[in-house]
PDB file of C-alpha atoms in Angstrom:
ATOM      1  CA  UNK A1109      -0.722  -8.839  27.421  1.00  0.00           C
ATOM      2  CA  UNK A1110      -0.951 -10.869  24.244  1.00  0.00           C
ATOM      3  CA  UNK A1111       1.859 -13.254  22.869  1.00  0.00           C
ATOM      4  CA  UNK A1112       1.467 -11.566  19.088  1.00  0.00           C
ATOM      5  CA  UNK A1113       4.076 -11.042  17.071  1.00  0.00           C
ATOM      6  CA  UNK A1114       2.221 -10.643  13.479  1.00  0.00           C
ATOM      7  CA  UNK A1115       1.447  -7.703  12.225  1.00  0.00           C
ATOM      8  CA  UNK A1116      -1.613  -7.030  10.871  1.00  0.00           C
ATOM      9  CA  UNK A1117      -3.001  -4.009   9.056  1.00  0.00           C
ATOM     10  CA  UNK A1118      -4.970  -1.011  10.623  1.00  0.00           C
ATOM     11  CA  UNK A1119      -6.551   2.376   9.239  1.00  0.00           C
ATOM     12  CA  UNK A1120      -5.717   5.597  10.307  1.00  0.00           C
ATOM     13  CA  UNK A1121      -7.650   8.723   8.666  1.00  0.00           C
ATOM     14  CA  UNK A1122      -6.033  12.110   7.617  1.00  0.00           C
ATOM     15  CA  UNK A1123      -7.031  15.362   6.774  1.00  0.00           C
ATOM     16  CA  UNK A1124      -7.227  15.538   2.871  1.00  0.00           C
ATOM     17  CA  UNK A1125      -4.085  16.817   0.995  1.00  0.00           C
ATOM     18  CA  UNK A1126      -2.180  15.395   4.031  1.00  0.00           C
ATOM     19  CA  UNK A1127      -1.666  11.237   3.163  1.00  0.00           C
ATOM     20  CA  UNK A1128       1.467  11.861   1.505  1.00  0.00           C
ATOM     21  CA  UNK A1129       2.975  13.960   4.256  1.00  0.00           C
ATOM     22  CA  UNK A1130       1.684  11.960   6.863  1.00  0.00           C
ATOM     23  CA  UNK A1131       2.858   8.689   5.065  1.00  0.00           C
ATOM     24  CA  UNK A1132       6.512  10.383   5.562  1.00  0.00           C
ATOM     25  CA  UNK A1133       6.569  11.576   8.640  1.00  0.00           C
ATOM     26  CA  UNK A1134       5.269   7.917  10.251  1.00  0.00           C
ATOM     27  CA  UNK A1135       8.168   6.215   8.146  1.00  0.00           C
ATOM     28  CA  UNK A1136      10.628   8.370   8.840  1.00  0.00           C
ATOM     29  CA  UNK A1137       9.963   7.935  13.082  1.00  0.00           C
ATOM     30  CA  UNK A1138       9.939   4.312  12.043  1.00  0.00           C
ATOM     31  CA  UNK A1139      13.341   4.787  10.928  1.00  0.00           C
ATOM     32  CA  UNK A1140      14.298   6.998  13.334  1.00  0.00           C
ATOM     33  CA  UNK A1141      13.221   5.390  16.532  1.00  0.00           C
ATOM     34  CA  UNK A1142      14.299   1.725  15.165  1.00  0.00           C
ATOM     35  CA  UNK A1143      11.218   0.811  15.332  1.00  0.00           C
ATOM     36  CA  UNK A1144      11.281  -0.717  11.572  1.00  0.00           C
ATOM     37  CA  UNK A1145      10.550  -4.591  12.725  1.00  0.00           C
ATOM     38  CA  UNK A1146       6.946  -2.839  14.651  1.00  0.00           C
ATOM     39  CA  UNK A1147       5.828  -0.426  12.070  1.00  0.00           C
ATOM     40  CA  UNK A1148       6.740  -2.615   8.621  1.00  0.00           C
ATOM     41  CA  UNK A1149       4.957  -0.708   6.176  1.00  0.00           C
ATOM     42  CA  UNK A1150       2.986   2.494   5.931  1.00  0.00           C
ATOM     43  CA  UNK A1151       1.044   2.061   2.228  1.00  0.00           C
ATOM     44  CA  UNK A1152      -0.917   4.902   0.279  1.00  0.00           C
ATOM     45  CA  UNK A1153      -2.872   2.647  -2.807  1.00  0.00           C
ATOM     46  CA  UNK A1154      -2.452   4.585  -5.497  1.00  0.00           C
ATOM     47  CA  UNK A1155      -3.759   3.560  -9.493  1.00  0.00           C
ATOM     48  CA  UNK A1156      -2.484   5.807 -12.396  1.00  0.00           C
ATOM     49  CA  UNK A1157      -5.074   7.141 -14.527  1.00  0.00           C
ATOM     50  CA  UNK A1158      -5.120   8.747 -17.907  1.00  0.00           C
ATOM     51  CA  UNK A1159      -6.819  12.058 -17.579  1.00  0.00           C
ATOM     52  CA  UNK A1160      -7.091  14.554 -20.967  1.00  0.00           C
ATOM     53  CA  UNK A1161      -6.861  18.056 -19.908  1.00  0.00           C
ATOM     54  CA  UNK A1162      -7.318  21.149 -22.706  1.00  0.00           C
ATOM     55  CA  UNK A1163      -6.622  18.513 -25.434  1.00  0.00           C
ATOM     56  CA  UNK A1164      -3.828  16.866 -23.825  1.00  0.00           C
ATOM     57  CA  UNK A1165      -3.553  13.409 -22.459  1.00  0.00           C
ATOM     58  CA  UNK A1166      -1.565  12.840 -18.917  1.00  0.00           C
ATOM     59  CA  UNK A1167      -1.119   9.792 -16.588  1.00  0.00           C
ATOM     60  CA  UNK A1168      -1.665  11.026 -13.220  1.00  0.00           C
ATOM     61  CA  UNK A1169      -1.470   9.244  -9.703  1.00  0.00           C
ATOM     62  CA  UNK A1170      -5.086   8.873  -7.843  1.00  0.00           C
ATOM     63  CA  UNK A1171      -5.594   8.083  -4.381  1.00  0.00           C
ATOM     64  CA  UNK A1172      -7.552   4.733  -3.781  1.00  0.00           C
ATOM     65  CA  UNK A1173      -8.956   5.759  -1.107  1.00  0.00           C
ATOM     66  CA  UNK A1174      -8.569   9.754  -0.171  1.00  0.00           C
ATOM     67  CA  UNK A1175      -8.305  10.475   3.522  1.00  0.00           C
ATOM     68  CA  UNK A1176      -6.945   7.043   4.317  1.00  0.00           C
ATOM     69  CA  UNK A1177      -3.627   5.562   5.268  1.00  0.00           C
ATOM     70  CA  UNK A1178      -3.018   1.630   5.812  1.00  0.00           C
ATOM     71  CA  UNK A1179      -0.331   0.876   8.397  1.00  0.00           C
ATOM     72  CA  UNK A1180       1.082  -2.828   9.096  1.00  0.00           C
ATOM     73  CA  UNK A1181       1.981  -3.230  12.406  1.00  0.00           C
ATOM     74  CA  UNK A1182       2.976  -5.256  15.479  1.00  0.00           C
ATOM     75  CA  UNK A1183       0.335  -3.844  18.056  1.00  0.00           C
ATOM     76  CA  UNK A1184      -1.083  -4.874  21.551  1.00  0.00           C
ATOM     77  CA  UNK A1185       2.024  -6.929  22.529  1.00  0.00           C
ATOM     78  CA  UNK A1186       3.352  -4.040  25.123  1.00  0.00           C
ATOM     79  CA  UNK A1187       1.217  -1.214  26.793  1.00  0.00           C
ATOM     80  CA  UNK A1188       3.911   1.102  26.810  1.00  0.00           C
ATOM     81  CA  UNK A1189       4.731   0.586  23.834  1.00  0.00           C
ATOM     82  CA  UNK A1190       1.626   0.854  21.757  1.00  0.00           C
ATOM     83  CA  UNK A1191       0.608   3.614  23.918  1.00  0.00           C
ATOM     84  CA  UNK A1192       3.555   5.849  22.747  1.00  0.00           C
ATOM     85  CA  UNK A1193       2.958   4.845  19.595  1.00  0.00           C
ATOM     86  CA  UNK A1194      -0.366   5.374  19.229  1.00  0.00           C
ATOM     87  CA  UNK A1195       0.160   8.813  20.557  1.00  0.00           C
ATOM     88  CA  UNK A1196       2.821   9.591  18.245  1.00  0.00           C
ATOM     89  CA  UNK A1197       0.486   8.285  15.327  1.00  0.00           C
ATOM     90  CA  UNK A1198      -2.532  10.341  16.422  1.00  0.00           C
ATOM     91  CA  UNK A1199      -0.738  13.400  16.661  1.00  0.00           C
ATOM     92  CA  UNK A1200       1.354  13.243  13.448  1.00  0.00           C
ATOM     93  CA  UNK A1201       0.122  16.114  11.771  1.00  0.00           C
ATOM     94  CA  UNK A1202      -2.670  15.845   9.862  1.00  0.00           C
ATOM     95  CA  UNK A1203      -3.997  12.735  11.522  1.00  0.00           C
ATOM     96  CA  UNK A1204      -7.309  12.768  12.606  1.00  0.00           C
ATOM     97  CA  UNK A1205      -7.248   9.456  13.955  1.00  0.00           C
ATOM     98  CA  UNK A1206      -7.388   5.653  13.981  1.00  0.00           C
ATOM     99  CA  UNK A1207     -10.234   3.763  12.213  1.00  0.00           C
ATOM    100  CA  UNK A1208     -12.040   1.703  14.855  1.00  0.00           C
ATOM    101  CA  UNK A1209     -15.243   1.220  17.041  1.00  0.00           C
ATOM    102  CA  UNK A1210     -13.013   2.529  19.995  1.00  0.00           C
ATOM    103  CA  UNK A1211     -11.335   5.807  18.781  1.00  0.00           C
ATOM    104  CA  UNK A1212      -8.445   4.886  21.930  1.00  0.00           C
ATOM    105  CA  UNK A1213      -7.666   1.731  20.727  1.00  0.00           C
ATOM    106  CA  UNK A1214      -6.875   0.539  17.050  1.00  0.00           C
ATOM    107  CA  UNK A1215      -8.704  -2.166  15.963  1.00  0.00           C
ATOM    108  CA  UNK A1216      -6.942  -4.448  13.046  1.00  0.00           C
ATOM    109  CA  UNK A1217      -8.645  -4.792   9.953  1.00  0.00           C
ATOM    110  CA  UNK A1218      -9.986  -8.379   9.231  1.00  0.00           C
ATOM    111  CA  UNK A1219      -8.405 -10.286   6.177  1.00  0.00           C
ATOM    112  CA  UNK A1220     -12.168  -9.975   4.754  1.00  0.00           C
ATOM    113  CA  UNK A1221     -12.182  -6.777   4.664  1.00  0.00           C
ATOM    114  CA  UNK A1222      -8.568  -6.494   3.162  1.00  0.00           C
ATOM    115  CA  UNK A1223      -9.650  -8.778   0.338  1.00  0.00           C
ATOM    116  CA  UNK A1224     -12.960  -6.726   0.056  1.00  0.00           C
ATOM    117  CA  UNK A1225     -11.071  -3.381  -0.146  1.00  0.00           C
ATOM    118  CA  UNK A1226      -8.561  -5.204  -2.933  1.00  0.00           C
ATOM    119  CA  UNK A1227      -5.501  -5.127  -1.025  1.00  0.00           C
ATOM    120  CA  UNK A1228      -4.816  -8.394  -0.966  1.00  0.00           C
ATOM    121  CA  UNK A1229      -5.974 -11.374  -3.352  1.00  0.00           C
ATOM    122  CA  UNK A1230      -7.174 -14.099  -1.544  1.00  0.00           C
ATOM    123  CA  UNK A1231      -5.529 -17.083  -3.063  1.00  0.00           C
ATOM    124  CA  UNK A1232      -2.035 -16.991  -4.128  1.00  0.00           C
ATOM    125  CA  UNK A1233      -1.229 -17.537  -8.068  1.00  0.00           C
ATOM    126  CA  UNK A1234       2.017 -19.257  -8.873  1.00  0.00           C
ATOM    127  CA  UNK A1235       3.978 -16.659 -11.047  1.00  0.00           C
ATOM    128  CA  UNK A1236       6.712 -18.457 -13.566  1.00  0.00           C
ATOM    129  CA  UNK A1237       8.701 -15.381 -14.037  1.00  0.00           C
ATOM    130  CA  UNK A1238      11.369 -13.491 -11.811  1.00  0.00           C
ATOM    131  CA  UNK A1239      12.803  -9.461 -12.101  1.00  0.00           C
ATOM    132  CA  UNK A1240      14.274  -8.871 -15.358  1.00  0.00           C
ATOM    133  CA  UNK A1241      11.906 -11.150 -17.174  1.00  0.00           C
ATOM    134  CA  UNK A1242       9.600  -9.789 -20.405  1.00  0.00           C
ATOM    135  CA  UNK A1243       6.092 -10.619 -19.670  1.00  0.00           C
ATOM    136  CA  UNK A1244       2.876  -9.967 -21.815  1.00  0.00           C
ATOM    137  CA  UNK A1245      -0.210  -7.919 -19.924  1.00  0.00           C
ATOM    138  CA  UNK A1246      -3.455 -10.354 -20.458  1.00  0.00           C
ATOM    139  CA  UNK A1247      -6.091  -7.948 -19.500  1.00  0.00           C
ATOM    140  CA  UNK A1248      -7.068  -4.604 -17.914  1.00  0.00           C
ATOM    141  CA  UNK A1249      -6.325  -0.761 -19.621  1.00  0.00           C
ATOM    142  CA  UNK A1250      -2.819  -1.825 -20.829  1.00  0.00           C
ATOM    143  CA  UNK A1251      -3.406  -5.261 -22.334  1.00  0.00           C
ATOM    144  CA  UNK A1252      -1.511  -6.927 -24.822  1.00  0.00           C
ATOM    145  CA  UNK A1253       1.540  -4.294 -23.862  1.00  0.00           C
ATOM    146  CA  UNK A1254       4.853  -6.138 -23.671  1.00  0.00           C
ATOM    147  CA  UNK A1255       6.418  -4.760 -20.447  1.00  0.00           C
ATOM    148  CA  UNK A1256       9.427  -6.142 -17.832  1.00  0.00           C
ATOM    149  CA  UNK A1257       9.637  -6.939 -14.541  1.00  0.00           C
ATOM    150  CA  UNK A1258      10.810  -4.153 -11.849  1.00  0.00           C
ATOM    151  CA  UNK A1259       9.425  -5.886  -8.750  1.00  0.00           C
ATOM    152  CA  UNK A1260       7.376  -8.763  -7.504  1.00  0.00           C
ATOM    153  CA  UNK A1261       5.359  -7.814  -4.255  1.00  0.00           C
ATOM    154  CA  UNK A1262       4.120 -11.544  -3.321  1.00  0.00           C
ATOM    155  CA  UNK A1263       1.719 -10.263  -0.170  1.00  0.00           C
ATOM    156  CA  UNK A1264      -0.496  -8.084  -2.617  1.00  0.00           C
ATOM    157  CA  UNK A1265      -0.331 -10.515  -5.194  1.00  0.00           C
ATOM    158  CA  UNK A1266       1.340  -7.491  -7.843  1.00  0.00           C
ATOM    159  CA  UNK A1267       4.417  -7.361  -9.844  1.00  0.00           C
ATOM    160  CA  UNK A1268       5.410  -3.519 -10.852  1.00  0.00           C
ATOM    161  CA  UNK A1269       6.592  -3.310 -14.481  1.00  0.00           C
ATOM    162  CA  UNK A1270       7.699  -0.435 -16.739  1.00  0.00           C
ATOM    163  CA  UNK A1271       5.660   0.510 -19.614  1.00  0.00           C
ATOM    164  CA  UNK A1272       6.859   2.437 -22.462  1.00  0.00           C
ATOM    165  CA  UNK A1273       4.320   5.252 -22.742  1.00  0.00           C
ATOM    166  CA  UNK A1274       4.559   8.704 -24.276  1.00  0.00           C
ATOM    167  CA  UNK A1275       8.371   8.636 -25.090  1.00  0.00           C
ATOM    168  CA  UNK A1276       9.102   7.861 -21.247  1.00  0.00           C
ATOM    169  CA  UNK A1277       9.260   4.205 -18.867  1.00  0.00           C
ATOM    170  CA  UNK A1278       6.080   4.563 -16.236  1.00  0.00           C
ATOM    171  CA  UNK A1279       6.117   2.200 -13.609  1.00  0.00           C
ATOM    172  CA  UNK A1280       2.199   0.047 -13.228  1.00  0.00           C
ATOM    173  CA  UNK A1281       1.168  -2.387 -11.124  1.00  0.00           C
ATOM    174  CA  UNK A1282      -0.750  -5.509 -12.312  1.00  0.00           C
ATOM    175  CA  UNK A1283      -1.851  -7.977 -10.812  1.00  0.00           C
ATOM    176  CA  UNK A1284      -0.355 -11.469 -11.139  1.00  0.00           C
ATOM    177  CA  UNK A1285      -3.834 -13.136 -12.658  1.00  0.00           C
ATOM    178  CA  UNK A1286      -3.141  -9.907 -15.005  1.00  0.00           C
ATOM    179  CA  UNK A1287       0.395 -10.843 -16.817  1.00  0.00           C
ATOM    180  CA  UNK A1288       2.335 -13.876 -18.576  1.00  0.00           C
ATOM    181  CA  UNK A1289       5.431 -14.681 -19.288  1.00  0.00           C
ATOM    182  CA  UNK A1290       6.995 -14.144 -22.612  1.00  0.00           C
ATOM    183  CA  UNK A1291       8.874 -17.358 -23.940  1.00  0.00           C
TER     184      UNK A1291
END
C-alpha cells in the first residue's frame, strides 16, 4: 500500500447537464461521511462570457470543459477505502466514470497536463496585495477596470474580484500575471 498522503487531482466524466448536480452530491458525502481531509475539493472551471441574445447583452457562466469534473484527492493509501469510494463516485448519479487507461482504477492527472489544461500556472507570481485591496486589471476582456479583492486562491494562481457591471457587483477570476495593485 503506498505511504501517500498528497492529494493530487483526477477526472471523472458525467453525463451532460449533470456536472453541477454531481459536483453536489460528491461534496455533500464529503461532508457527510467526514471524509473532508480525503476528498479536498471537487472543482467545475467555469469562465463568464458575454453573450447578446435578441438585442440584449448577458454575462453567462460556461463550462470549461462540459462533461468533466476535477476532483483532488488522497487516493491509493487504503484499499478499502478507495474502493468504497470509488464506488460511491462511480455511481453518483450521472457519473459515467473515472478518466483513466484502467476504467477500475483512477489514474491522477500529471502536473503537465494540469498546466496544459490551465488549471494551474506553473510558476508562482508574487502578488503585493491582500483581500480588501483595489487593484487595476492589466489585460484580458476587462482590462483597465478598477476592481477589489474578494479572494486570493494561491494553488490556481487567481484572485476573484468584483466588477461593477450592468448596475450589479459580478464576481471574475483573473489571473495574478492579469492584475496590479492600486497605490
Amino acid at each position: 500500500m503506498p505511504d501517500n498522503n498528497e492529494a493530487k487531482w483526477y477526472i471523472i466524466h458525467t453525463f451532460g447537464g449533470y456536472e453541477k448536480k454531481v459536483k453536489s452530491s460528491i461534496e455533500n458525502y464529503a461532508k457527510a461521511q467526514d471524509m473532508e481531509t480525503i476528498i479536498q475539493e471537487v472543482y467545475l472551471p467555469t469562465d463568464v462570457v458575454v453573450e447578446t441574445k435578441n438585442g440584449k447583452r448577458k454575462e453567462v457562466e460556461k463550462l470549461r470543459f462540459p462533461n468533466y469534473i476535477f476532483l483532488k484527492l488522497v487516493y491509493g493509501n487504503n484499499d478499502k477505502v478507495d474502493k468504497d469510494l470509488w464506488y460511491k463516485i462511480r455511481n453518483t448519479n450521472g457519473v459515467t466514470g473515472f478518466v483513466a487507461p484502467d476504467p477500475n482504477k483512477p489514474t491522477p492527472m500529471s502536473e503537465e497536463d494540469l498546466v496544459k489544461m490551465g488549471l494551474i500556472i506553473p510558476s508562482t507570481v508574487e502578488v503585493d496585495y491582500r483581500i480588501g485591496d483595489l487593484i487595476i486589471i492589466t489585460d484580458g476582456p476587462f482590462k483597465d477596470s478598477k476592481a477589489i479583492v474578494k479572494d486570493i486562491n494561491e494553488e490556481k494562481q487567481q484572485v476573484t474580484v468584483r466588477i461593477s457591471m450592468f448596475g450589479r457587483e459580478t464576481p471574475v477570476e483573473i489571473a495574478f500575471s492579469d492584475v496590479k495593485k492600486l497605490d
